[in-house]
XYZ file of C-alpha atoms in Angstrom:
733
model
C 31.210 -6.469 17.872
C 28.526 -9.154 17.997
C 28.288 -9.544 21.662
C 24.893 -7.808 21.915
C 23.355 -10.136 19.455
C 21.560 -13.375 20.759
C 23.038 -16.845 19.596
C 20.974 -17.196 16.447
C 21.535 -13.587 15.390
C 25.330 -13.955 16.000
C 25.395 -17.108 13.925
C 23.741 -15.419 10.979
C 26.031 -12.327 11.345
C 29.328 -14.419 11.358
C 28.453 -16.468 8.385
C 30.043 -14.521 5.538
C 30.776 -16.965 2.764
C 28.435 -19.197 0.675
C 24.614 -19.130 0.459
C 22.732 -18.203 3.659
C 19.011 -18.096 4.383
C 17.912 -16.259 7.497
C 14.416 -16.876 8.495
C 13.488 -13.883 10.530
C 10.154 -13.854 12.201
C 8.226 -10.747 13.045
C 9.935 -8.468 15.532
C 13.026 -10.775 15.775
C 15.679 -7.996 15.220
C 16.157 -8.639 11.403
C 17.531 -5.250 10.555
C 19.846 -5.336 13.548
C 21.183 -8.717 12.414
C 21.932 -7.770 8.852
C 23.347 -4.490 9.592
C 25.688 -6.060 12.182
C 26.643 -8.698 9.537
C 27.518 -5.909 7.021
C 29.764 -4.241 9.727
C 31.271 -7.556 10.450
C 32.106 -8.062 6.782
C 33.860 -4.691 6.587
C 35.816 -5.570 9.720
C 36.968 -8.804 8.205
C 38.498 -7.226 5.083
C 35.669 -7.191 2.782
C 35.795 -3.989 0.614
C 32.697 -1.733 0.912
C 32.170 -1.564 -2.877
C 32.072 -5.358 -3.106
C 28.812 -5.536 -1.050
C 25.375 -5.054 -2.593
C 22.411 -4.898 -0.297
C 18.827 -4.480 -1.600
C 15.479 -4.044 0.054
C 12.152 -2.879 -0.979
C 11.603 0.730 0.511
C 13.800 3.791 0.651
C 12.920 3.961 4.417
C 14.342 0.564 5.010
C 17.512 1.332 2.850
C 18.009 4.598 4.812
C 17.804 2.760 8.053
C 20.272 0.116 6.985
C 22.799 2.817 5.969
C 22.543 4.749 9.085
C 22.922 1.677 11.325
C 26.043 0.531 9.530
C 27.461 4.089 9.515
C 27.136 4.070 13.275
C 28.992 0.871 13.595
C 31.787 1.437 11.230
C 31.936 5.041 10.210
C 32.276 6.737 6.869
C 33.592 3.492 5.230
C 29.873 2.609 5.071
C 29.185 5.329 2.545
C 30.896 3.246 -0.153
C 28.610 0.383 0.199
C 25.571 -0.066 -2.285
C 22.482 -0.333 -0.065
C 19.365 0.591 -2.021
C 15.993 -0.572 -3.219
C 15.719 -2.922 -6.225
C 14.401 -0.091 -8.341
C 17.185 2.331 -7.273
C 19.627 -0.330 -8.095
C 18.008 -0.918 -11.412
C 17.844 2.833 -12.384
C 21.693 2.938 -11.569
C 22.288 0.046 -13.920
C 20.144 1.711 -16.600
C 21.928 5.104 -16.202
C 25.245 3.345 -16.668
C 24.618 0.737 -19.298
C 21.237 1.473 -20.663
C 22.494 2.764 -24.035
C 23.429 -0.870 -24.908
C 19.499 -1.561 -25.141
C 18.594 1.874 -26.567
C 17.689 3.533 -23.289
C 18.967 7.226 -23.071
C 20.349 7.827 -19.642
C 18.133 10.738 -19.222
C 15.007 8.839 -19.226
C 11.974 9.977 -17.165
C 10.399 7.457 -14.670
C 6.544 7.329 -15.048
C 4.610 6.479 -11.843
C 1.154 4.903 -11.688
C -0.759 8.212 -12.263
C 1.303 8.839 -15.327
C 0.741 5.248 -16.458
C -3.031 5.870 -16.310
C -2.614 9.095 -18.391
C -0.862 7.229 -21.090
C -3.411 4.453 -21.121
C -6.217 7.019 -21.301
C -4.281 8.764 -24.325
C -4.128 5.357 -26.202
C -7.794 4.693 -25.769
C -8.628 8.049 -26.994
C -6.365 8.187 -30.009
C -7.004 4.566 -31.069
C -10.636 4.717 -30.136
C -10.367 1.518 -27.816
C -12.863 1.106 -25.033
C -12.773 -1.411 -22.264
C -15.815 -0.682 -20.352
C -15.355 -3.208 -17.643
C -11.890 -2.138 -16.693
C -10.815 1.068 -15.123
C -7.517 2.954 -16.188
C -5.929 1.603 -12.932
C -6.832 -1.977 -13.850
C -5.438 -1.630 -17.329
C -2.202 -0.112 -16.135
C -2.167 -2.838 -13.493
C -2.641 -5.558 -16.163
C 0.129 -3.917 -18.199
C 2.681 -4.075 -15.312
C 1.685 -7.774 -14.626
C 2.298 -8.742 -18.120
C 5.620 -6.899 -18.050
C 6.749 -8.573 -14.681
C 5.811 -11.899 -15.941
C 8.109 -11.308 -18.798
C 5.413 -11.201 -21.630
C 6.190 -8.686 -24.264
C 3.393 -6.943 -26.069
C 4.123 -8.998 -29.278
C 4.135 -12.283 -27.309
C 0.856 -11.161 -25.769
C -0.764 -10.432 -28.958
C 0.056 -13.789 -30.209
C -1.666 -15.810 -27.270
C -4.882 -13.657 -27.013
C -8.189 -14.969 -28.207
C -11.157 -12.863 -26.968
C -12.053 -9.355 -28.317
C -11.309 -7.848 -24.845
C -7.931 -9.438 -24.696
C -7.280 -8.183 -28.298
C -8.080 -4.750 -27.251
C -5.880 -5.032 -24.254
C -3.003 -6.242 -26.427
C -3.287 -3.163 -28.712
C -3.293 -0.869 -25.686
C -0.284 -2.597 -24.363
C 1.473 -2.323 -27.683
C 0.582 1.448 -28.122
C 1.464 2.170 -24.477
C 4.947 0.827 -24.799
C 5.579 2.771 -28.062
C 4.585 5.994 -26.310
C 7.025 5.235 -23.381
C 9.837 4.539 -25.755
C 9.229 7.666 -27.904
C 9.103 9.774 -24.671
C 12.235 8.152 -23.469
C 10.491 7.009 -20.376
C 10.123 3.899 -18.292
C 7.570 2.741 -15.832
C 8.362 0.806 -12.619
C 8.109 -2.586 -14.187
C 10.373 -1.481 -16.958
C 13.170 -0.572 -14.480
C 13.244 -4.338 -13.236
C 12.545 -5.790 -16.761
C 15.300 -3.678 -18.535
C 17.750 -4.326 -15.644
C 17.416 -8.018 -16.245
C 17.805 -7.495 -19.981
C 21.146 -5.831 -19.285
C 22.310 -8.516 -17.090
C 21.711 -10.878 -19.903
C 24.418 -9.095 -21.889
C 27.523 -11.050 -21.072
C 30.030 -8.064 -20.663
C 27.585 -6.195 -18.482
C 27.011 -9.181 -16.217
C 30.629 -9.920 -15.963
C 31.378 -6.273 -14.855
C 28.536 -6.355 -12.312
C 29.580 -9.775 -10.851
C 33.195 -8.637 -10.569
C 32.133 -5.582 -8.607
C 29.518 -7.195 -6.213
C 31.096 -10.364 -4.716
C 28.663 -10.401 -1.653
C 24.989 -10.044 -2.097
C 22.242 -9.451 0.493
C 18.536 -9.265 -0.161
C 16.220 -8.262 2.409
C 12.475 -9.201 2.480
C 13.192 -12.048 0.044
C 9.681 -13.474 0.349
C 8.462 -10.318 -1.542
C 10.572 -10.783 -4.603
C 8.879 -11.571 -7.953
C 10.358 -13.545 -10.780
C 12.256 -10.679 -12.407
C 13.908 -9.640 -8.981
C 14.636 -13.372 -8.368
C 16.488 -13.499 -11.769
C 18.480 -10.279 -11.038
C 19.689 -11.522 -7.698
C 20.671 -15.006 -9.131
C 22.374 -13.615 -12.295
C 24.635 -11.524 -10.035
C 25.300 -14.045 -7.341
C 25.906 -16.992 -9.663
C 29.634 -16.368 -9.968
C 30.620 -16.307 -6.264
C 27.488 -17.629 -4.557
C 28.022 -15.460 -1.532
C 24.232 -14.762 -1.381
C 22.391 -13.974 1.960
C 18.675 -13.749 1.759
C 16.621 -12.528 4.790
C 12.895 -12.903 4.934
C 9.777 -14.503 6.562
C 7.645 -16.809 4.499
C 4.820 -16.306 6.966
C 4.804 -12.515 6.022
C 4.618 -13.099 2.301
C 1.457 -10.885 1.521
C 2.094 -9.305 -1.807
C 1.072 -12.211 -4.175
C -1.319 -9.719 -5.900
C 1.683 -7.686 -6.888
C 3.536 -10.656 -8.310
C 5.601 -11.672 -5.296
C 6.347 -15.253 -5.448
C 6.634 -17.114 -2.088
C 8.305 -20.014 -3.786
C 11.517 -17.983 -3.972
C 12.044 -18.186 -0.302
C 10.499 -21.579 0.008
C 12.897 -23.104 -2.645
C 16.096 -21.282 -1.656
C 17.630 -24.568 -0.323
C 16.776 -26.240 -3.640
C 18.410 -23.462 -5.600
C 21.519 -23.468 -3.394
C 22.108 -27.096 -2.145
C 24.841 -25.940 0.263
C 22.788 -23.364 1.832
C 23.042 -22.574 5.582
C 19.648 -21.819 7.272
C 19.410 -19.765 10.423
C 16.112 -19.011 12.282
C 15.473 -15.925 14.328
C 12.477 -16.668 16.566
C 13.045 -14.638 19.802
C 10.567 -11.736 19.415
C 11.474 -8.187 21.094
C 8.244 -6.571 20.317
C 5.101 -8.259 21.406
C 3.804 -9.906 24.598
C 3.343 -13.632 24.913
C -0.371 -13.515 24.354
C 0.007 -11.618 21.050
C 2.783 -14.063 19.860
C 0.681 -16.966 21.001
C -2.273 -15.956 18.988
C -0.119 -15.237 15.826
C 1.646 -18.754 16.219
C -1.703 -20.587 16.502
C -3.118 -18.808 13.336
C -0.099 -19.240 11.119
C 0.546 -22.823 12.039
C -2.569 -23.648 9.794
C -0.565 -22.736 6.680
C 1.192 -25.440 4.746
C 3.743 -22.852 3.456
C 5.015 -22.090 6.787
C 8.551 -23.561 7.622
C 7.736 -24.101 11.273
C 9.231 -21.060 13.082
C 7.573 -20.446 16.525
C 7.939 -16.939 18.053
C 8.798 -16.551 21.649
C 9.543 -13.720 23.922
C 11.143 -12.986 27.399
C 8.835 -9.913 27.816
C 6.904 -10.127 31.046
C 3.298 -9.166 31.523
C 0.641 -10.044 29.125
C -2.702 -8.425 28.598
C -5.309 -10.646 27.022
C -6.865 -9.872 23.577
C -10.209 -8.171 23.590
C -13.002 -8.760 20.972
C -15.527 -6.078 20.307
C -18.813 -7.297 18.581
C -21.267 -4.783 17.120
C -24.588 -4.990 15.495
C -23.406 -2.404 12.668
C -20.296 -0.810 11.384
C -21.254 2.486 12.993
C -21.458 0.997 16.328
C -18.141 -0.710 15.623
C -16.556 2.706 14.994
C -18.118 4.002 18.156
C -16.802 1.375 20.299
C -13.224 1.609 18.884
C -13.197 5.351 19.383
C -14.489 4.962 22.867
C -11.886 2.261 23.612
C -9.124 4.648 22.261
C -10.201 7.457 24.582
C -10.099 4.922 27.559
C -6.639 3.907 26.546
C -5.607 7.533 26.090
C -2.536 6.978 23.947
C -3.255 8.200 20.601
C 0.572 8.652 19.419
C 1.054 4.802 19.925
C -2.131 3.429 18.523
C -3.124 2.176 15.102
C -6.339 1.085 13.442
C -5.810 -1.445 10.759
C -8.276 -2.717 8.091
C -8.360 -5.269 5.152
C -9.722 -2.658 2.607
C -9.510 1.096 2.218
C -13.344 1.635 2.081
C -13.476 0.549 5.773
C -11.712 3.844 6.914
C -14.687 6.000 6.171
C -17.010 5.065 8.945
C -14.090 5.139 11.294
C -12.981 8.577 10.283
C -16.350 9.953 10.866
C -16.435 8.679 14.308
C -12.999 9.861 15.265
C -14.041 13.306 14.115
C -17.126 13.094 16.284
C -15.210 12.140 19.348
C -12.384 14.810 18.668
C -9.694 12.098 18.294
C -6.838 13.180 16.121
C -5.843 10.816 13.375
C -4.010 10.438 10.102
C -4.379 8.049 7.262
C -1.307 6.558 5.742
C -0.999 5.007 2.313
C -3.325 7.641 0.883
C -2.064 10.511 -1.426
C 1.682 10.778 -0.871
C 3.323 13.993 -0.731
C 5.124 13.577 -4.091
C 1.695 12.646 -5.733
C -0.012 15.885 -4.902
C -1.085 17.888 -8.077
C 1.006 20.993 -7.414
C 4.134 18.745 -6.588
C 3.701 16.758 -9.744
C 3.278 19.976 -11.813
C 6.665 21.444 -10.643
C 8.228 18.067 -10.933
C 6.895 18.020 -14.405
C 8.713 21.025 -15.392
C 11.935 19.632 -13.990
C 11.478 16.365 -15.803
C 11.065 18.084 -19.186
C 14.308 20.184 -18.539
C 16.124 16.807 -18.246
C 14.189 14.949 -20.758
C 12.505 17.053 -23.483
C 11.234 13.991 -25.132
C 8.841 13.535 -22.281
C 5.529 14.280 -24.100
C 3.315 13.561 -21.208
C 4.904 16.105 -18.973
C 5.000 18.605 -21.695
C 1.328 18.319 -22.097
C 0.952 18.602 -18.360
C 2.830 21.898 -17.914
C 2.336 23.734 -21.285
C -0.885 25.248 -19.975
C -0.152 24.936 -16.237
C -0.792 27.592 -14.867
C -3.255 28.756 -17.565
C -1.593 30.522 -20.486
C -4.349 30.455 -23.033
C -3.021 27.386 -24.902
C -6.224 25.430 -25.359
C -6.696 21.728 -26.726
C -7.198 22.950 -30.236
C -4.050 24.746 -30.313
C -2.172 21.855 -28.552
C -3.533 19.498 -31.184
C -2.128 21.611 -34.042
C 1.256 21.565 -32.457
C 1.087 17.894 -31.969
C 0.171 17.574 -35.759
C 3.138 19.687 -36.624
C 5.280 17.308 -34.437
C 4.030 14.211 -36.133
C 4.441 15.696 -39.624
C 7.975 16.797 -39.155
C 8.945 13.713 -37.182
C 10.220 15.653 -34.071
C 9.116 15.803 -30.430
C 6.335 17.917 -29.247
C 8.788 20.098 -27.261
C 10.905 20.792 -30.357
C 7.836 21.588 -32.327
C 7.146 24.434 -29.892
C 9.942 26.295 -31.424
C 7.764 26.357 -34.664
C 4.468 27.264 -33.193
C 4.263 30.629 -34.727
C 4.287 28.915 -38.176
C 1.567 26.058 -37.496
C -1.512 27.957 -38.189
C -2.674 28.659 -34.583
C -5.063 31.588 -34.408
C -5.025 34.480 -31.905
C -2.307 34.820 -29.290
C -1.995 31.149 -28.428
C 1.018 30.593 -30.941
C 2.893 33.323 -29.221
C 2.076 32.094 -25.842
C 3.298 28.524 -26.897
C 6.515 29.918 -28.273
C 6.940 32.061 -25.115
C 6.574 28.889 -22.978
C 9.394 27.293 -25.130
C 11.692 30.345 -24.629
C 11.047 30.102 -20.784
C 11.928 26.488 -20.700
C 15.102 27.097 -22.684
C 16.094 29.841 -20.287
C 15.537 27.276 -17.414
C 17.790 24.874 -19.300
C 20.556 27.339 -19.219
C 20.598 27.790 -15.511
C 20.294 24.088 -14.495
C 23.941 24.006 -13.585
C 24.301 27.663 -12.359
C 23.231 26.818 -8.779
C 21.803 24.145 -6.522
C 18.708 22.135 -7.128
C 16.586 23.967 -4.649
C 17.429 27.210 -6.172
C 16.274 25.835 -9.607
C 13.057 24.596 -8.107
C 12.213 28.041 -6.754
C 12.961 29.639 -10.122
C 10.691 27.338 -11.846
C 7.804 27.788 -9.114
C 8.200 31.706 -9.497
C 9.081 32.376 -13.018
C 6.651 30.127 -14.473
C 3.743 31.949 -13.025
C 2.661 28.899 -10.943
C 3.121 30.640 -7.455
C 1.179 33.698 -8.548
C -1.593 31.490 -9.805
C -1.851 29.765 -6.472
C -1.737 33.062 -4.673
C -4.609 34.385 -6.747
C -6.771 31.325 -6.048
C -5.864 31.641 -2.187
C -4.393 28.221 -2.282
C -1.956 28.818 0.673
C -1.721 25.173 1.522
C -0.525 24.247 -1.991
C 1.813 27.063 -1.968
C 3.279 25.631 1.439
C 3.510 22.122 -0.246
C 5.750 23.531 -2.952
C 7.817 25.370 -0.404
C 8.039 21.956 1.372
C 9.432 20.433 -1.998
C 11.976 23.211 -1.986
C 13.046 22.277 1.526
C 13.326 18.660 0.613
C 15.726 19.475 -2.243
C 17.786 21.644 0.433
C 17.864 18.653 2.716
C 19.283 16.567 0.031
C 21.844 19.158 -0.918
C 23.162 19.055 2.569
C 23.380 15.325 2.648
C 24.990 14.901 -0.955
C 27.632 17.236 -2.286
C 27.223 18.208 -5.804
C 23.643 16.899 -5.977
C 22.402 17.200 -9.423
C 18.831 17.531 -10.903
C 18.819 13.916 -12.373
C 19.766 12.455 -9.064
C 17.233 14.408 -7.164
C 14.428 13.426 -9.736
C 15.424 9.805 -9.397
C 14.782 9.960 -5.543
C 11.460 11.501 -5.713
C 10.372 9.044 -8.531
C 11.197 6.253 -6.360
C 9.740 7.479 -3.148
C 7.365 4.962 -1.505
C 4.018 5.449 0.304
C 5.311 3.675 3.516
C 8.271 6.086 3.737
C 6.032 9.013 5.178
C 5.050 7.443 8.517
C 6.025 9.944 11.300
C 6.173 7.941 14.636
C 6.351 11.170 16.498
C 2.937 12.632 15.527
C 0.469 12.461 18.369
C -2.502 10.998 16.575
C -4.000 7.551 15.880
C -2.623 6.027 12.691
C -5.192 4.521 10.291
C -3.990 2.263 7.414
C -4.512 -0.915 5.565
C -2.871 -4.213 6.922
C -0.569 -4.162 3.791
C 0.612 -0.635 4.687
C 1.242 -1.591 8.251
C 3.929 -4.175 7.351
C 7.313 -3.378 8.878
C 5.618 -1.016 11.586
C 4.849 -1.631 15.225
C 2.467 0.005 17.649
C 1.675 -0.311 21.388
C -2.072 -0.511 20.660
C -3.491 -2.204 17.488
C -7.186 -2.371 16.633
C -7.976 -4.629 13.683
C -11.558 -3.773 12.477
C -13.971 -5.749 10.076
C -12.717 -9.065 11.439
C -15.474 -10.822 9.372
C -15.568 -13.388 6.645
C -16.110 -11.848 3.192
C -13.982 -9.016 4.409
C -11.134 -10.953 6.094
C -10.634 -13.202 4.368
C -12.388 -11.440 1.428
C -15.429 -12.327 -0.649
C -13.783 -13.908 -3.724
C -13.930 -17.650 -4.333
C -10.672 -18.253 -2.699
C -8.332 -21.094 -3.586
C -6.320 -22.584 -0.587
C -3.249 -20.707 -1.747
C -5.349 -17.486 -1.609
C -6.702 -18.309 1.854
C -3.010 -19.003 3.041
C -2.121 -15.411 1.875
C -5.008 -13.962 3.854
C -3.871 -15.950 6.747
C -0.375 -14.532 6.473
C -2.024 -11.045 6.288
C -3.699 -11.895 9.465
C -0.467 -12.967 11.074
C 1.205 -9.712 10.024
C -1.627 -7.644 11.385
C -1.587 -9.389 14.857
C 2.239 -9.069 15.050
C 2.108 -5.266 14.614
C 0.938 -5.097 18.239
C 3.345 -4.628 21.111
C 1.189 -4.546 24.246
C -2.602 -4.532 23.498
C -4.616 -6.061 20.624
C -8.266 -5.412 20.055
C -10.241 -7.345 17.321
C -13.432 -6.006 16.170
C -16.291 -7.292 13.845
C -19.928 -6.274 13.068
C -23.042 -8.128 12.133
C -24.117 -5.672 9.504
C -22.095 -3.531 7.337
C -22.603 -1.202 4.254
C -20.222 -2.337 1.478
C -19.937 -0.160 -1.500
C -23.333 1.355 -0.863
C -25.110 -2.106 -0.191
C -26.204 -3.124 3.255
C -24.977 -6.556 4.191
C -26.694 -8.442 7.149
C -26.092 -11.501 9.211
C -22.357 -11.322 8.770
C -20.115 -14.104 10.218
C -16.974 -13.368 12.115
C -13.684 -14.186 10.487
C -12.713 -17.964 10.289
C -9.439 -16.740 11.635
C -10.965 -16.009 15.029
C -11.764 -19.730 15.495
C -7.982 -20.480 15.014
C -7.101 -18.504 18.127
C -7.601 -20.496 21.308
C -9.987 -19.072 24.041
C -7.160 -18.810 26.649
C -5.639 -15.835 24.667
C -9.150 -13.792 25.115
C -10.350 -11.760 27.799
C -13.447 -14.021 27.913
C -15.712 -11.147 27.177
C -17.020 -9.473 24.175
C -18.406 -6.154 24.360
C -21.825 -5.725 22.565
C -22.663 -2.368 20.927
C -26.344 -1.466 21.051
C -27.730 1.431 19.258
C -25.198 4.284 19.223
C -24.257 4.437 22.933
C -22.019 1.909 24.894
C -23.816 -0.675 27.038
C -22.497 -3.042 29.646
C -23.740 -6.138 27.980
C -21.233 -8.864 27.792
C -20.815 -11.983 25.726
C -19.089 -15.107 26.982
C -16.788 -17.318 24.858
C -17.682 -20.727 23.967
C -15.833 -23.334 21.968
C -18.015 -22.926 18.927
C -17.441 -19.073 18.965
C -19.031 -16.197 20.785
C -22.557 -16.730 22.255
C -24.739 -14.419 24.276
C -25.593 -14.909 27.943
C -29.299 -15.648 28.578
C -29.538 -12.925 31.207
C -28.286 -9.927 29.195
C -27.235 -8.800 25.783
C -29.987 -10.414 24.130
C -31.673 -9.071 20.938
C -35.115 -8.782 22.685
C -33.677 -6.865 25.603
C -31.794 -4.505 23.148
C -35.230 -3.973 21.369
C -37.147 -3.560 24.485
C -34.737 -0.911 25.665
C -34.967 0.953 22.375
C -38.865 0.865 22.375
C -39.474 1.688 26.162
C -40.202 5.321 25.316
C -41.258 4.950 21.614
C -44.874 5.697 20.816
C -46.542 2.958 19.021
C -49.919 2.676 17.203
C -51.811 -0.378 15.988
C -54.252 -0.242 13.065
C -53.297 -3.698 11.811
C -56.613 -4.471 10.112
C -56.270 -7.989 8.548
C -52.394 -8.061 8.998
C -51.730 -11.035 11.243
C -48.977 -9.444 13.292
C -49.424 -6.515 15.728
C -47.199 -3.863 17.248
C -44.880 -5.148 19.823
C -44.329 -8.582 18.050
C -40.733 -9.859 17.742
C -40.120 -11.046 14.051
C -37.469 -12.378 11.878
C -36.959 -10.872 8.329
C -35.484 -12.964 5.607
C -32.886 -10.360 4.729
C -32.642 -8.017 7.764
C -32.622 -10.647 10.637
C -34.492 -10.152 13.954
C -36.449 -7.063 14.837
C -39.563 -5.562 16.503
C -42.754 -4.163 14.936
C -43.203 -0.717 16.251
C -46.164 0.523 14.186
C -48.794 -0.944 11.839
C -51.381 0.708 9.649
C -53.468 0.017 6.526
C -50.501 0.736 4.222
C -47.221 0.297 6.045
C -45.504 -1.625 8.816
C -42.683 -0.099 10.776
C -39.849 -2.445 12.082
C -37.024 -1.652 14.287
C -33.705 -3.640 13.609
C -30.825 -3.304 16.085
C -27.941 -1.530 14.406
C -29.965 -0.374 11.543
C -32.821 1.645 13.128
C -36.490 1.591 11.860
C -37.330 0.365 8.368
C -40.793 0.703 6.708
C -42.550 -1.859 4.482
C -45.827 -2.290 2.674
C -48.389 -4.052 4.904
C -49.832 -6.031 2.030
C -46.527 -7.873 1.120
C -44.545 -7.799 4.281
C -45.957 -10.988 5.736
C -44.284 -12.915 2.961
C -40.858 -11.956 4.294
C -41.291 -12.228 8.051
C -42.189 -14.748 10.677
C -42.971 -14.257 14.404
C -40.576 -15.098 17.152
C -41.908 -16.228 20.504
C -41.019 -14.229 23.499
C -39.763 -15.918 26.711
C -43.347 -15.455 28.357
C -44.992 -17.063 25.329
C -42.549 -19.978 25.481
């Protein structure tokens, strides 16, 4: 079975008992190794239900299942291969009542979290002007994942802003508990709480005698605890990961988990996978040179037997618009949109690139944006389904009670909410009494009719399949009719696709129930929607690209203060940014193009005299094409720049700033009414903020100056000489 593995992969796959650390570099066949290992375990008498394998995305879990199934057949169906969150949900459905969690709980995503935070702020009149709803929700998640409860946090805060945050955290948790709901952090936190109950831990340990953890470098403190609680009894723990690809510190991932594995398990065996099956020697050489500067690296060195090696190209532009032009121009020259990706450090960088791709008629798609399951119409329909399963879910009751519009306004809803509070019942149950709560006009009857409609849906939950139920909700709720009336054909098609997804699951899983289906869509990840077959350029952040590979990779914005970022970084932060650089480089299979600009608009503010990324200086010149194409204006030029040990410097014969300006102004009409102004039209100058340029026009009131990459700027004559100085031309020198 293991014949097609290389020696290191084979060694990892046949090591079944005891603690095992597999250090798997980028593109080294990690998934193949661990799926062959699982198949090998089954062939050596280990029962499928004894194996627990956890990873981070549904896509990765599905791929593992499919590969093991191909190797050993149907017996693989009895293995537990899932994400951490899916495993946690299963624990909570099974044992949750021991910690007062009803098994029909709803899972709130980040959008739901923000709505709860907003509700708390309004009801409690709390304002945190410096923090967005996303930032507050993120802070709550971090507090939970660090194990800090609302009561503990309230005790340690000192400043007014922190006290307000503590109050929001406290009320936020109360709302979730009252709604029988959990967020993503709760799933992990409550799972750990369950495993701290001796009888639960004993049952879980007895069942899962062999544990495998994929992407171990991305685990946080709670995931670390969950894994080690379960593995403590038998110590048959295999963790797979790459410390050089630990890039989620901002989410709470703790790189020390993988770095300290040999301390946690003294008898651990370590196997390094270093043969790369993805990239060329040049790309791997550059990646190795960058990552060796990290103290956290455990000394892997990727190598490949792939022959042929195209050198790395570097595009240098005066501005971000030129950068976008040159990247698009290069893409057209390569001609392979399907297998090309443009990566960037921050989402805002995509806008200029998108504009240029549209201008040049290049098909593209952005990944990591709005997911299918996050679209408004999808969340609305799912809101109906979640209330059917969990009527205590107040957030979703509020979402759907007037969706589509039924004439139940905020004033009417407030009265129903007041009735619920007075009687100590849920908002949903109070709808049954809406005719008696003092609502004027027809709103009371409409609220009651909505309640009756939902009760009818409840009766048919088990009558047929999930897809049939979704269609009933879509049509009988009036939602489809409202979209038709608004001529929202695309949104109708999206809901039809939701129905198709339910049908797909029904084909894959016999007796699929609504709870299981909702559990799946709640845990769907952004990275799961990459369609490699699409004939378009893929745009995404470097974080979103992890785990993917492309023939041609462009990394744009390769500048200090973008990559690495503008924060005052500690050395630890710089190391994570360097790991991110390593991940970006190793996404490329055949061709790698790096790009930077000397000026860029960031959040509406133009930034000049930008420096190329410090990571560029860590890549030896032998890996580059020795040429750096210079963008001038908005059309490609033939100017080249040569590489020197100190970085990239311009040739004296071409590509100079003055030549660029002269080309621009050859056919530009200029006038000269300089009066007492000491500079004249045609002078080359240097501006304190904008850099070098050429004066194209002067009169009594204003001076007009051309700056490469920015175009012409106008200034007041009476003050501009305080901000500029003349540059001597070659003839003057």
